[in-house]
mmCIF file of C-alpha atoms in Angstrom:
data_model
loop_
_atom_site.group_PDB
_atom_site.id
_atom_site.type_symbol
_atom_site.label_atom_id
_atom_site.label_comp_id
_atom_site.label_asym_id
_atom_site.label_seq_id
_atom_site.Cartn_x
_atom_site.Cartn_y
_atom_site.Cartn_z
ATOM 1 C CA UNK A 1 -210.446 91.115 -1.275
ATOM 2 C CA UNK A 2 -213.859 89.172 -0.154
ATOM 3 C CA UNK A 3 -216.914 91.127 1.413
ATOM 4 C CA UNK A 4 -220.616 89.691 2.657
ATOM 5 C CA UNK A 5 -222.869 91.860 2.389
ATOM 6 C CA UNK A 6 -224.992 91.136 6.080
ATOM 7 C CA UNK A 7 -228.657 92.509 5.752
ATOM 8 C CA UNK A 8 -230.644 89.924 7.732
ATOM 9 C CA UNK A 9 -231.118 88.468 10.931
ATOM 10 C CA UNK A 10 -230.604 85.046 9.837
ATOM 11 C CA UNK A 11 -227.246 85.976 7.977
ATOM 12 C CA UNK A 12 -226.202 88.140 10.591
ATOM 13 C CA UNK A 13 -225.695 84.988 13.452
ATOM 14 C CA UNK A 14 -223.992 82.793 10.791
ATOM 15 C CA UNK A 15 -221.476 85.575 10.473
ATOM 16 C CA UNK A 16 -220.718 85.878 14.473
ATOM 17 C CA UNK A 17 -220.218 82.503 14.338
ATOM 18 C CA UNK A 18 -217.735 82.436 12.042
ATOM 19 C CA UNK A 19 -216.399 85.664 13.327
ATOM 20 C CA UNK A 20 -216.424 84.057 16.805
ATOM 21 C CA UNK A 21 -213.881 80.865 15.526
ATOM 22 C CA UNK A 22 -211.294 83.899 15.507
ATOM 23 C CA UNK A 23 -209.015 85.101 18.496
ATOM 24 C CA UNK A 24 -208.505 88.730 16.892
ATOM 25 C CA UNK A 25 -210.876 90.353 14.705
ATOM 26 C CA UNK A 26 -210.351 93.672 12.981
ATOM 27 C CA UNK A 27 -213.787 96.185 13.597
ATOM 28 C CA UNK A 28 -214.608 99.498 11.887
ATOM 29 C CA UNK A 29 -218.028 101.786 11.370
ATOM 30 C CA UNK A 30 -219.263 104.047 9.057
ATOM 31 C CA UNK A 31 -221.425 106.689 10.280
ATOM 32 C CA UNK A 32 -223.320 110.361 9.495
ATOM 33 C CA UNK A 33 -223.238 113.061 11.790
ATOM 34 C CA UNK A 34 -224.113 116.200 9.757
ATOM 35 C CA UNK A 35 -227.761 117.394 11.662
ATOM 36 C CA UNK A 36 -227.669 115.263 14.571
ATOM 37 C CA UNK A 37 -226.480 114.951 17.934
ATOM 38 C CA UNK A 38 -225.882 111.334 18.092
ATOM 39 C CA UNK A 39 -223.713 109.147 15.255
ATOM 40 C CA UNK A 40 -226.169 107.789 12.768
ATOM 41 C CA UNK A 41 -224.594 104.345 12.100
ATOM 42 C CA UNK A 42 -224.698 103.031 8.953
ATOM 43 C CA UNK A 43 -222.396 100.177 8.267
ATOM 44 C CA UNK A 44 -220.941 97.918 10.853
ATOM 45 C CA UNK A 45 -217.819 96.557 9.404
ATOM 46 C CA UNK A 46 -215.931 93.329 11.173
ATOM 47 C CA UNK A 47 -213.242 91.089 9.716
ATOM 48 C CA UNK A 48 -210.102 89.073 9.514
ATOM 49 C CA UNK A 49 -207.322 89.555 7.282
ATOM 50 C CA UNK A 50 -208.838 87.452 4.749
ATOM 51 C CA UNK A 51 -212.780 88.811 4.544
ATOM 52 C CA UNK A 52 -215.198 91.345 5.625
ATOM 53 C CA UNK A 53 -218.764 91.033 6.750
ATOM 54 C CA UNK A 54 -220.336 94.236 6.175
ATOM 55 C CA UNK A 55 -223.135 94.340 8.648
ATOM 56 C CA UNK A 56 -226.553 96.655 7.334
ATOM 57 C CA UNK A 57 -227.969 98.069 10.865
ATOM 58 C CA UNK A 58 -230.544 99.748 8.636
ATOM 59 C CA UNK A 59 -232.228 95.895 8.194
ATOM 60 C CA UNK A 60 -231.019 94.149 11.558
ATOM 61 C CA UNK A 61 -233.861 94.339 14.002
ATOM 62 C CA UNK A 62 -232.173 91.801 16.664
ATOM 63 C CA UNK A 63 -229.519 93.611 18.363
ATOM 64 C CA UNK A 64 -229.175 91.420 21.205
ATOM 65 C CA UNK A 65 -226.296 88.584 19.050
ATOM 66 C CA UNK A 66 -223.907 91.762 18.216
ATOM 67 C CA UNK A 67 -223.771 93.070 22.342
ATOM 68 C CA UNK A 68 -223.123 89.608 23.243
ATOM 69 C CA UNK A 69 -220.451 89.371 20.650
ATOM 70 C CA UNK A 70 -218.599 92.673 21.349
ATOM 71 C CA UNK A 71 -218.635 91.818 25.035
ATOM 72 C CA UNK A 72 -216.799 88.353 24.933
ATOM 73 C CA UNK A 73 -213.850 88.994 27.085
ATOM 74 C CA UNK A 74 -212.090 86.550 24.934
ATOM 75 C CA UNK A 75 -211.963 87.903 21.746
ATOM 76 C CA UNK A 76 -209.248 91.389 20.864
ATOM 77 C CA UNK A 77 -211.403 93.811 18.947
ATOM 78 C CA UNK A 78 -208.600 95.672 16.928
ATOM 79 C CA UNK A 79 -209.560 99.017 15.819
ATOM 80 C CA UNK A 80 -208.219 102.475 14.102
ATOM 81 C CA UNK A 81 -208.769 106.123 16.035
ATOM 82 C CA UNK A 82 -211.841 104.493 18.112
ATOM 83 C CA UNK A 83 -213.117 107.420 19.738
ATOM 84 C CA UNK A 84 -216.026 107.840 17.094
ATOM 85 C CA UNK A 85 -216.788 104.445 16.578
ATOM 86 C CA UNK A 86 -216.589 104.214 20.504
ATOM 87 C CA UNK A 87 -219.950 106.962 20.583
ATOM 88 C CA UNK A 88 -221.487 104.880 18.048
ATOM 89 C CA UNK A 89 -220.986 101.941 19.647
ATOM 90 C CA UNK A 90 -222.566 103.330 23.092
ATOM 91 C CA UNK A 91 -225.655 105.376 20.952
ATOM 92 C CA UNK A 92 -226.140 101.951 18.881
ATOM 93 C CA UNK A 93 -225.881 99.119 21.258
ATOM 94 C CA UNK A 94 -225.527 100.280 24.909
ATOM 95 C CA UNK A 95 -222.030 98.428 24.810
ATOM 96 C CA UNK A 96 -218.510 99.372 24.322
ATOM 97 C CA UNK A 97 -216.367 96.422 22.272
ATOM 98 C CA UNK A 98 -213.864 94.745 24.807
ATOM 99 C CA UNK A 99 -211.043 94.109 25.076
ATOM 100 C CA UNK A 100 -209.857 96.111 22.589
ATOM 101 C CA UNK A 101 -206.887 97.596 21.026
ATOM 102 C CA UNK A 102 -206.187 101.093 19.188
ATOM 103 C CA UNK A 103 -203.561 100.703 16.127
ATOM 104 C CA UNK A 104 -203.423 104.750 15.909
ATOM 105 C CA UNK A 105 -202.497 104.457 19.359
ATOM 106 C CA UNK A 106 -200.103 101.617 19.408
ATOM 107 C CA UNK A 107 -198.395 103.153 16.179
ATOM 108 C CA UNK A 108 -197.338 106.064 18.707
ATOM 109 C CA UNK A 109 -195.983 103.408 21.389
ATOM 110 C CA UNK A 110 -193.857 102.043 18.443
ATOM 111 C CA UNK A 111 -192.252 105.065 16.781
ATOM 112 C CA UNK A 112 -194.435 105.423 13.994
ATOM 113 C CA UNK A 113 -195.887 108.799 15.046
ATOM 114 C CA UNK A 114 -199.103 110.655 16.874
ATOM 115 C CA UNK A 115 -201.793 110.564 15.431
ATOM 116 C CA UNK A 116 -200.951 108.384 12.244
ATOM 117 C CA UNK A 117 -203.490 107.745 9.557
ATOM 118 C CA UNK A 118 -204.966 104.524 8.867
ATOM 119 C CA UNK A 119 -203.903 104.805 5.207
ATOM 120 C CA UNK A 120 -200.967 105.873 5.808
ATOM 121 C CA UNK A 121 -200.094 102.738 8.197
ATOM 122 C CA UNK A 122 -201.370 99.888 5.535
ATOM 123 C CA UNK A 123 -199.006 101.430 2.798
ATOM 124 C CA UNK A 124 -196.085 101.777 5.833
ATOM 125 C CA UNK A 125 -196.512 97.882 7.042
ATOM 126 C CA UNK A 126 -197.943 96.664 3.551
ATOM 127 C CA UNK A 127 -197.077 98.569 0.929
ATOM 128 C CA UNK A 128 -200.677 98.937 -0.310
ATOM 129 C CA UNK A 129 -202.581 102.074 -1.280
ATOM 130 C CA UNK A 130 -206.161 102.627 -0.550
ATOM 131 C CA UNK A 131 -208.584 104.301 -2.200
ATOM 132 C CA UNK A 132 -210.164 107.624 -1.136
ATOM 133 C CA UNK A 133 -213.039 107.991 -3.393
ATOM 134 C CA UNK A 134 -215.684 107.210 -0.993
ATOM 135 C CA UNK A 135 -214.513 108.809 2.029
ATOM 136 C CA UNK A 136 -217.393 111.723 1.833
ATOM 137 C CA UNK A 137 -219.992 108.822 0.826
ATOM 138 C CA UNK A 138 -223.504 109.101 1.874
ATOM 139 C CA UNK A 139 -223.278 106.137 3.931
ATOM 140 C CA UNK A 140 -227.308 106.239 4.887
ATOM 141 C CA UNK A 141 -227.985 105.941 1.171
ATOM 142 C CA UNK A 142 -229.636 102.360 0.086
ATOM 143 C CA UNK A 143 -228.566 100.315 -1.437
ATOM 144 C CA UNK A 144 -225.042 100.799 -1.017
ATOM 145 C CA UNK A 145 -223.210 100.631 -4.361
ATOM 146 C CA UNK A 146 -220.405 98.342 -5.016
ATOM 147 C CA UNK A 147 -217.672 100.953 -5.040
ATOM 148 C CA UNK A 148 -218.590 101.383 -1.071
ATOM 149 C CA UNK A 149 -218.910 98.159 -0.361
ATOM 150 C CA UNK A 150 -215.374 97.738 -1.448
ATOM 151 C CA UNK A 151 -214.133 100.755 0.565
ATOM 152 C CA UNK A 152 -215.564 99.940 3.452
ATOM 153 C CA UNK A 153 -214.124 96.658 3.153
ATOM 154 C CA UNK A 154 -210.799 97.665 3.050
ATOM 155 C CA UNK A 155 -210.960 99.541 6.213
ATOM 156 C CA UNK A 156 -211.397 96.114 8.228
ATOM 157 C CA UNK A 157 -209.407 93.651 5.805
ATOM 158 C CA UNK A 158 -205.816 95.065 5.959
ATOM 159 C CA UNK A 159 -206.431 96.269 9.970
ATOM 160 C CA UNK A 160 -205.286 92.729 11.314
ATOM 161 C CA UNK A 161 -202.136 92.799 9.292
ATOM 162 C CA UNK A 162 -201.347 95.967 10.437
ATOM 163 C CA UNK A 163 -202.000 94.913 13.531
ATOM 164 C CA UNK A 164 -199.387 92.105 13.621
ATOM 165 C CA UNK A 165 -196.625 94.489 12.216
ATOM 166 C CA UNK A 166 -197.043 96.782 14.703
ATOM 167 C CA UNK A 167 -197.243 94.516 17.212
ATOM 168 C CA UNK A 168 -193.839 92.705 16.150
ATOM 169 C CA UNK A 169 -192.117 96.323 16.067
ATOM 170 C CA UNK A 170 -193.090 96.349 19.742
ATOM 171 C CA UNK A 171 -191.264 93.509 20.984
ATOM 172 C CA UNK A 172 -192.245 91.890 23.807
ATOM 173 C CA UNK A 173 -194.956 91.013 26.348
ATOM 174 C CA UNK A 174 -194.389 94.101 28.632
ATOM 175 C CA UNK A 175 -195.436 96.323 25.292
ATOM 176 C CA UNK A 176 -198.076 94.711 24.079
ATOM 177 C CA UNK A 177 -199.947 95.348 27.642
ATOM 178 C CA UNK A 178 -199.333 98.653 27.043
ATOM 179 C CA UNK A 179 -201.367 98.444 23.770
ATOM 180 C CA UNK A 180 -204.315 96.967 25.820
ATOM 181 C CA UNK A 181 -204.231 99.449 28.455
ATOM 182 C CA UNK A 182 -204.547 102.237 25.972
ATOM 183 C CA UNK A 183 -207.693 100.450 25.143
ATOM 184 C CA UNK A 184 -209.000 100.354 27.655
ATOM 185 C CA UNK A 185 -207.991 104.368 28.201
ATOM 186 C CA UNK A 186 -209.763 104.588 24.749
ATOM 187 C CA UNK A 187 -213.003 103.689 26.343
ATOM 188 C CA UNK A 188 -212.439 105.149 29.772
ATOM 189 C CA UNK A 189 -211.701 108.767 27.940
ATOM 190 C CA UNK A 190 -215.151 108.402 26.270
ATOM 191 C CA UNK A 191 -216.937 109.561 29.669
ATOM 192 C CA UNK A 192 -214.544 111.957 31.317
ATOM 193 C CA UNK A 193 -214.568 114.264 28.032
ATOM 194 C CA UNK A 194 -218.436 114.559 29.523
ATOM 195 C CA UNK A 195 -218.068 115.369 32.698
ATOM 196 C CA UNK A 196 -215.319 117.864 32.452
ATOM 197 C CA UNK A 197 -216.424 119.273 28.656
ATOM 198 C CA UNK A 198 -217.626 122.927 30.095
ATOM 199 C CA UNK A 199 -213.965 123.816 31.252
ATOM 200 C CA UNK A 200 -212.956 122.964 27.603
ATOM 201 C CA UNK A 201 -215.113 125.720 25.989
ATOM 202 C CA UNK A 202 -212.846 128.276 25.009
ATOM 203 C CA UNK A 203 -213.061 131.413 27.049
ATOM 204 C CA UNK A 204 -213.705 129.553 30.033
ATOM 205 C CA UNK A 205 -210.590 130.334 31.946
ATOM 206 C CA UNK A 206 -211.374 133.652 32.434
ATOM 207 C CA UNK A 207 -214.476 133.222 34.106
ATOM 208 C CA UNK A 208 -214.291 133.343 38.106
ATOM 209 C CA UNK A 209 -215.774 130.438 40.557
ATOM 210 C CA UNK A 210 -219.458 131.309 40.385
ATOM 211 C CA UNK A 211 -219.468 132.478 36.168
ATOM 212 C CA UNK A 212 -218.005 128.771 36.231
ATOM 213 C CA UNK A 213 -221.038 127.535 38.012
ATOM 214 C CA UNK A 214 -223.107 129.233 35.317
ATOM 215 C CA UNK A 215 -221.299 128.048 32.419
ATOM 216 C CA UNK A 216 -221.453 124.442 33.881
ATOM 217 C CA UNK A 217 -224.844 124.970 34.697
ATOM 218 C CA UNK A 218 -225.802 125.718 30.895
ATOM 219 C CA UNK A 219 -223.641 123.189 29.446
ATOM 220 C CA UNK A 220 -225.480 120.342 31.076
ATOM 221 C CA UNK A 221 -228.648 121.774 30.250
ATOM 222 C CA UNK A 222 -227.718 122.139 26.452
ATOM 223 C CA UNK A 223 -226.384 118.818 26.755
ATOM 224 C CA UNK A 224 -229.688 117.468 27.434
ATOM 225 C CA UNK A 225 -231.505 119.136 25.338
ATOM 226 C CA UNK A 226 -229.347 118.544 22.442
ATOM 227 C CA UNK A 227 -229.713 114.449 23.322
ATOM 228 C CA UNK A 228 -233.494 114.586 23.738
ATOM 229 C CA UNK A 229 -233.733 116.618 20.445
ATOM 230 C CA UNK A 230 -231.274 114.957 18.659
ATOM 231 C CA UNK A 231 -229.760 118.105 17.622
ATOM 232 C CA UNK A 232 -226.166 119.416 17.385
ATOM 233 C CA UNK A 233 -225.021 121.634 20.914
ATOM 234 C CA UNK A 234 -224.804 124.617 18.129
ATOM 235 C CA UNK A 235 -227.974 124.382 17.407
ATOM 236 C CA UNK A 236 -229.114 124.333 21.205
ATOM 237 C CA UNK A 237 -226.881 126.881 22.332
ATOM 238 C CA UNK A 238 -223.509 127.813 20.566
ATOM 239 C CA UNK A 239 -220.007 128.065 23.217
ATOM 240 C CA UNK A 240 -219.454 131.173 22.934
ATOM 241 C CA UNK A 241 -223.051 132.327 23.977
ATOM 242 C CA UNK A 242 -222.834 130.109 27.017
ATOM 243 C CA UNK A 243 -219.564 131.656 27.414
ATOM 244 C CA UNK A 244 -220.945 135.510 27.459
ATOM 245 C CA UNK A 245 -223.961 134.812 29.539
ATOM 246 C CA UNK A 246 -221.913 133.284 32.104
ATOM 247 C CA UNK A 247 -219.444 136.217 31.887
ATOM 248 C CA UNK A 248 -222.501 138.591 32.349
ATOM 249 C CA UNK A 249 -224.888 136.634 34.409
ATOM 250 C CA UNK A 250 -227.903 138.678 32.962
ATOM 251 C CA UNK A 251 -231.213 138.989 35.634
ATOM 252 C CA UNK A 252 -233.584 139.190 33.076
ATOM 253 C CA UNK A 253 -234.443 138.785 29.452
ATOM 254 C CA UNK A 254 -233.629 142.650 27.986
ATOM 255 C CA UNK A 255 -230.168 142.061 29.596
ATOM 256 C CA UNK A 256 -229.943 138.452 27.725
ATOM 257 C CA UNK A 257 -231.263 140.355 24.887
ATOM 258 C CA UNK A 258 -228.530 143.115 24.694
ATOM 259 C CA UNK A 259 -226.139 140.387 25.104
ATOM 260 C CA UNK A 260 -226.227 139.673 20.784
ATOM 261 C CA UNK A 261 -225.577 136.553 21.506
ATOM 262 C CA UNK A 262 -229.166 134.580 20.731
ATOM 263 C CA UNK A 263 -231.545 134.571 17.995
ATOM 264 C CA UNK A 264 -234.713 136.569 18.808
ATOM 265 C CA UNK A 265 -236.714 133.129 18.745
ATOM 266 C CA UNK A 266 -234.106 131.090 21.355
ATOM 267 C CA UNK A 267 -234.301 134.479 23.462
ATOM 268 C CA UNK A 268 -237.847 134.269 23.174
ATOM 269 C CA UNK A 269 -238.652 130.423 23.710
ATOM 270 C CA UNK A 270 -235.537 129.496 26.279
ATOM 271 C CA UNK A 271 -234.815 132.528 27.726
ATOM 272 C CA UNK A 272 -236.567 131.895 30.507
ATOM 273 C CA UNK A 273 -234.640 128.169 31.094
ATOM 274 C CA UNK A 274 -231.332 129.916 30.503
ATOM 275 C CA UNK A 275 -231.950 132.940 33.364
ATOM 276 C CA UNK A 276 -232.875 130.304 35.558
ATOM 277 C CA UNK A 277 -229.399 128.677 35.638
ATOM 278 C CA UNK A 278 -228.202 132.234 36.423
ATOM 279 C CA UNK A 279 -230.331 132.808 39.113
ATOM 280 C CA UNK A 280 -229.642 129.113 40.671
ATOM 281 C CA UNK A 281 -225.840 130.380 40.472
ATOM 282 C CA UNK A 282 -226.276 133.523 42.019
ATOM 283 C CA UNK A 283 -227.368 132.022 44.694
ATOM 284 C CA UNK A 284 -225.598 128.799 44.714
ATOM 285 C CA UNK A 285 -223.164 128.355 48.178
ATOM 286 C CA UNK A 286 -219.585 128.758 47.872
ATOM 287 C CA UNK A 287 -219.060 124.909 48.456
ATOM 288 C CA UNK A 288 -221.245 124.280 45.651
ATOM 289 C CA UNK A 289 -219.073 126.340 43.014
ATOM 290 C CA UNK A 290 -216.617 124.417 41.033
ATOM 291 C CA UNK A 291 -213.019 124.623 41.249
ATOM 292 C CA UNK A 292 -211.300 127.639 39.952
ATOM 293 C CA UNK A 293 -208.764 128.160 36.823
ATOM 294 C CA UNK A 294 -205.461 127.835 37.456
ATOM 295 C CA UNK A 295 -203.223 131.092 37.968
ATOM 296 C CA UNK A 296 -200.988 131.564 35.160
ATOM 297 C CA UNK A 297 -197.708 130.221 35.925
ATOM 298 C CA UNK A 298 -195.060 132.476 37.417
ATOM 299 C CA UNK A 299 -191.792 132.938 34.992
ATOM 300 C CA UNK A 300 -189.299 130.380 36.879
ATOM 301 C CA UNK A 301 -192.298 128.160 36.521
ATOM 302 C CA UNK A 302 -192.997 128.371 32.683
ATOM 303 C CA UNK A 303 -189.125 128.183 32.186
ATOM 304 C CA UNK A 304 -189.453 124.652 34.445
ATOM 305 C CA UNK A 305 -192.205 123.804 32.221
ATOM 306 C CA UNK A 306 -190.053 124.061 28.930
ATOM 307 C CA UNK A 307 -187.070 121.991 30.938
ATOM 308 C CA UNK A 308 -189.759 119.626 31.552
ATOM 309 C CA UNK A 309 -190.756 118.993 28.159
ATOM 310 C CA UNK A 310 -187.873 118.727 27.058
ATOM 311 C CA UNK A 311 -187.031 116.126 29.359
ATOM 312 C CA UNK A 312 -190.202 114.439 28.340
ATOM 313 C CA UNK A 313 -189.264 114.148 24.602
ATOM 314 C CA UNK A 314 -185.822 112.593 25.858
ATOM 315 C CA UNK A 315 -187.777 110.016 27.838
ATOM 316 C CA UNK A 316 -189.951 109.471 24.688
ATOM 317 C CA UNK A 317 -186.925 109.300 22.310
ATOM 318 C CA UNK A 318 -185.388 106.767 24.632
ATOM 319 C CA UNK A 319 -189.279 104.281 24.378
ATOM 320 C CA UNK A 320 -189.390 105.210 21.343
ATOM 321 C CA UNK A 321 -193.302 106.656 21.921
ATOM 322 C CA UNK A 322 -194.736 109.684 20.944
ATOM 323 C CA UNK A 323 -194.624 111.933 23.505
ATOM 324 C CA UNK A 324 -197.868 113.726 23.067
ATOM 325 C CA UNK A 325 -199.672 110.575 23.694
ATOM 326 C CA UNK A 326 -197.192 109.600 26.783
ATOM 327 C CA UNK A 327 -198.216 112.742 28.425
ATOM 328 C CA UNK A 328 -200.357 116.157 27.651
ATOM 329 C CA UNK A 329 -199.376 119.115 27.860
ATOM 330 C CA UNK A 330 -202.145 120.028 30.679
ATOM 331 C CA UNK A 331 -200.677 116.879 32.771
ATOM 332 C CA UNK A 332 -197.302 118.406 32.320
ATOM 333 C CA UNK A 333 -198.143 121.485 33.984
ATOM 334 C CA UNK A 334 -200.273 119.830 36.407
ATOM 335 C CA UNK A 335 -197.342 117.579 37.945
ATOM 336 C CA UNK A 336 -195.363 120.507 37.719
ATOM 337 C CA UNK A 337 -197.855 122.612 40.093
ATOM 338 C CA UNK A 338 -198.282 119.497 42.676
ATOM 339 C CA UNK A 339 -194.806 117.967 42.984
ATOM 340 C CA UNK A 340 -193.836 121.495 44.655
ATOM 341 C CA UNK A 341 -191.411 121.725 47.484
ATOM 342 C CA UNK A 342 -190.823 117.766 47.663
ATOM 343 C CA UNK A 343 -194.416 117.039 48.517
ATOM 344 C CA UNK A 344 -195.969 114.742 45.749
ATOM 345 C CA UNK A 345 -199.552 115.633 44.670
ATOM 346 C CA UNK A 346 -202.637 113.493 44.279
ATOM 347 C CA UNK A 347 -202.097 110.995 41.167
ATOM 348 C CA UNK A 348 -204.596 111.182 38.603
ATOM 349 C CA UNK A 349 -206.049 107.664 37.135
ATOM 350 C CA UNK A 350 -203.919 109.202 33.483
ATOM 351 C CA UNK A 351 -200.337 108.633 35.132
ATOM 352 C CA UNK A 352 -201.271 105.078 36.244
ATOM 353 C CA UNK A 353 -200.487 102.008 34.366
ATOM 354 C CA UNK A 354 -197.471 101.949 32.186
ATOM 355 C CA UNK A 355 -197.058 105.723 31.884
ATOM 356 C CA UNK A 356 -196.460 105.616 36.378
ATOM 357 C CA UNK A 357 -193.206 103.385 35.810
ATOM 358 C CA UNK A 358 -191.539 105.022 32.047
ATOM 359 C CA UNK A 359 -192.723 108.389 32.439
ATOM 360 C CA UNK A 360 -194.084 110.124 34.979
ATOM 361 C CA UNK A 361 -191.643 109.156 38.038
ATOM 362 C CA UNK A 362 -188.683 109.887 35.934
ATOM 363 C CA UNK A 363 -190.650 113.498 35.488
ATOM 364 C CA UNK A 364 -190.859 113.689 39.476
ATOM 365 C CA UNK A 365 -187.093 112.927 39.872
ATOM 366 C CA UNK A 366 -186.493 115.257 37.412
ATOM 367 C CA UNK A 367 -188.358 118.237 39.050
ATOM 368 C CA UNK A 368 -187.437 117.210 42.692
ATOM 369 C CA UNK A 369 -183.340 117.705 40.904
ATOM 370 C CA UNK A 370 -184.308 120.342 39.133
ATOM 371 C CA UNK A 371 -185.753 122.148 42.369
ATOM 372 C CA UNK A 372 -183.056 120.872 44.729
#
């Protein structure tokens, strides 16, 4: 296996211009996130099936060759479970790499499973086994030794071959734009797990329209203030605190107090900042409240529900997918709640692209018979 070690500017655009000779290149990170709220990159690593450049961010001060390279429309950027490397990507550069392809994703359009492993895919399509021992490295650590040089290597050298097998297990044309489209979901996903993150707190579906408003209300403020101090949301304010005050809506600070929720200090130093998003609420209009839970379902409903996943994993069998990436479970009870009496419900931008045509109209004919 051959590595370059890239700690220069100089070195750095002699490797994008090799790297640029190439239609597909494989592209991987390595990254601390213990104290922080944003990724710390470390190591930027890009490659072919025959090297890796292993590029030092800690000693590039010129930025402006690696956006323009990650941006060339004509070039697949092929990487494993992007959604980190996707946030370090944003935090590091300001630009997401495009096109690009997801092999955890396209090993569950394929039949090789949800949520697969990257190890576990080069000794599937290869028959190689990696080694582990530097997977809890301290990647910020200079220099880097050879023993994570090599590591890190591997995690971009045997990508493109795995690529290609998976990609001849698909078949066609038709498939393979599948694989880019869940890409491109990849990157889309990135944003809308920020603008709908407060209704993922647990404990949030019991809260009413206007406790909603509160809870929103605080989670954009900690969100903030977690970015501007670099700081994990914990740190700022933990869930289930936002949770309780927005269940209690306390009107002033003995009641936030007697909540047990805070430290004394973040009672004393934001309390004020955190009653004032309960006050705003309290007063808020009723247009300006967000949308409520949904009502649990009613028991012909959840017994639909079960039909309907079980018609989904038939569908699945039949693509030979994975049906927990064809469809969630929260999309499964949504169609289920808007395709009622015949009338079809608004489409979300999830059920669009190939999952409209293989999955979810055959899960509308299958309600409309099942309801008939």
């Amino acid at each position: 296996m051959s590595w370059e070690l890239v700690s220069n500017d100089e070195v750095l655009r002699q490797a994008l211009g090799e790297l640029a000779k190439h239609e597909e290149i494989a592209v991987d990170t390595e990254f601390m996130r213990r104290n922080t709220f944003f990724p710390q990159v470390a190591l930027l690593q890009i490659g072919n099936a025959d090297k890796a450049w292993l590029i030092d961010p800690l000693t590039i001060s010129d930025l402006g060759p690696l956006r323009d390279f990650f941006a060339n429309p004509s070039q697949l950027k092929v990487l494993h479970s992007c959604s980190e490397d996707l946030e370090v990507f944003r935090h590091w550069l300001g630009v997401l790499p495009a096109p690009l392809t997801d092999t955890q994703r396209v090993a569950a359009l394929v039949g090789e499973g949800y949520g697969v492993g990257y190890r576990t895919l080069v000794e599937r399509a290869l028959g190689v086994s990696l080694d582990k021992g530097e997977t809890r490295s301290n990647w910020l650590a200079r220099p880097l030794s050879e023993s994570q040089c090599h590591y890190a290597a591997q995690d971009v050298i045997h990508l493109l071959p795995v690529w290609t097998w998976l990609s001849q297990k698909g078949g066609g044309d038709d498939r393979r734009a599948w694989f880019l489209e869940e890409g491109e979901r990849a990157a889309a996903e990135l944003s809308q797990r920020e603008l709908d993150g407060f209704r993922r707190v647990k404990g949030s579906g019991k809260l009413n329209q206007r406790q909603l408003l509160v809870l929103r209300s605080l989670y954009e403020w900690r969100e903030q203030r977690a970015q501007r101090l670099d700081k994990p949301r914990g740190w700022v304010l933990e869930d289930r605190a936002c949770v309780a005050i927005a269940a209690a809506m306390p009107k002033n600070i003995e009641k936030l107090a007697k909540l047990e929720v805070l430290p004394e200090s973040v009672v004393r130093k934001q309390g004020s900042a955190i009653l004032s998003h309960v006050e705003t609420a309290q007063t808020a209009s009723d247009e300006e409240l967000p949308e409520p839970g949904l009502p649990p379902l009613a028991p012909a409903e959840r017994a639909l529900l079960k039909s309907l996943k079980s018609e989904l994993r038939t569908l699945c069998e039949q693509l030979n997918i994975a049906p927990e990436l064809a469809m969630a479970n929260s999309d499964l009870e949504r169609l289920l709640r808007t395709e009622g009496q015949g009338v079809k419900g608004e489409p979300t931008e999830r059920w669009e692209g190939w999952r409209r045509d293989a999955v979810v109209e055959p899960l509308r004919q299958f309600l409309a018979r099942a309801r008939a």
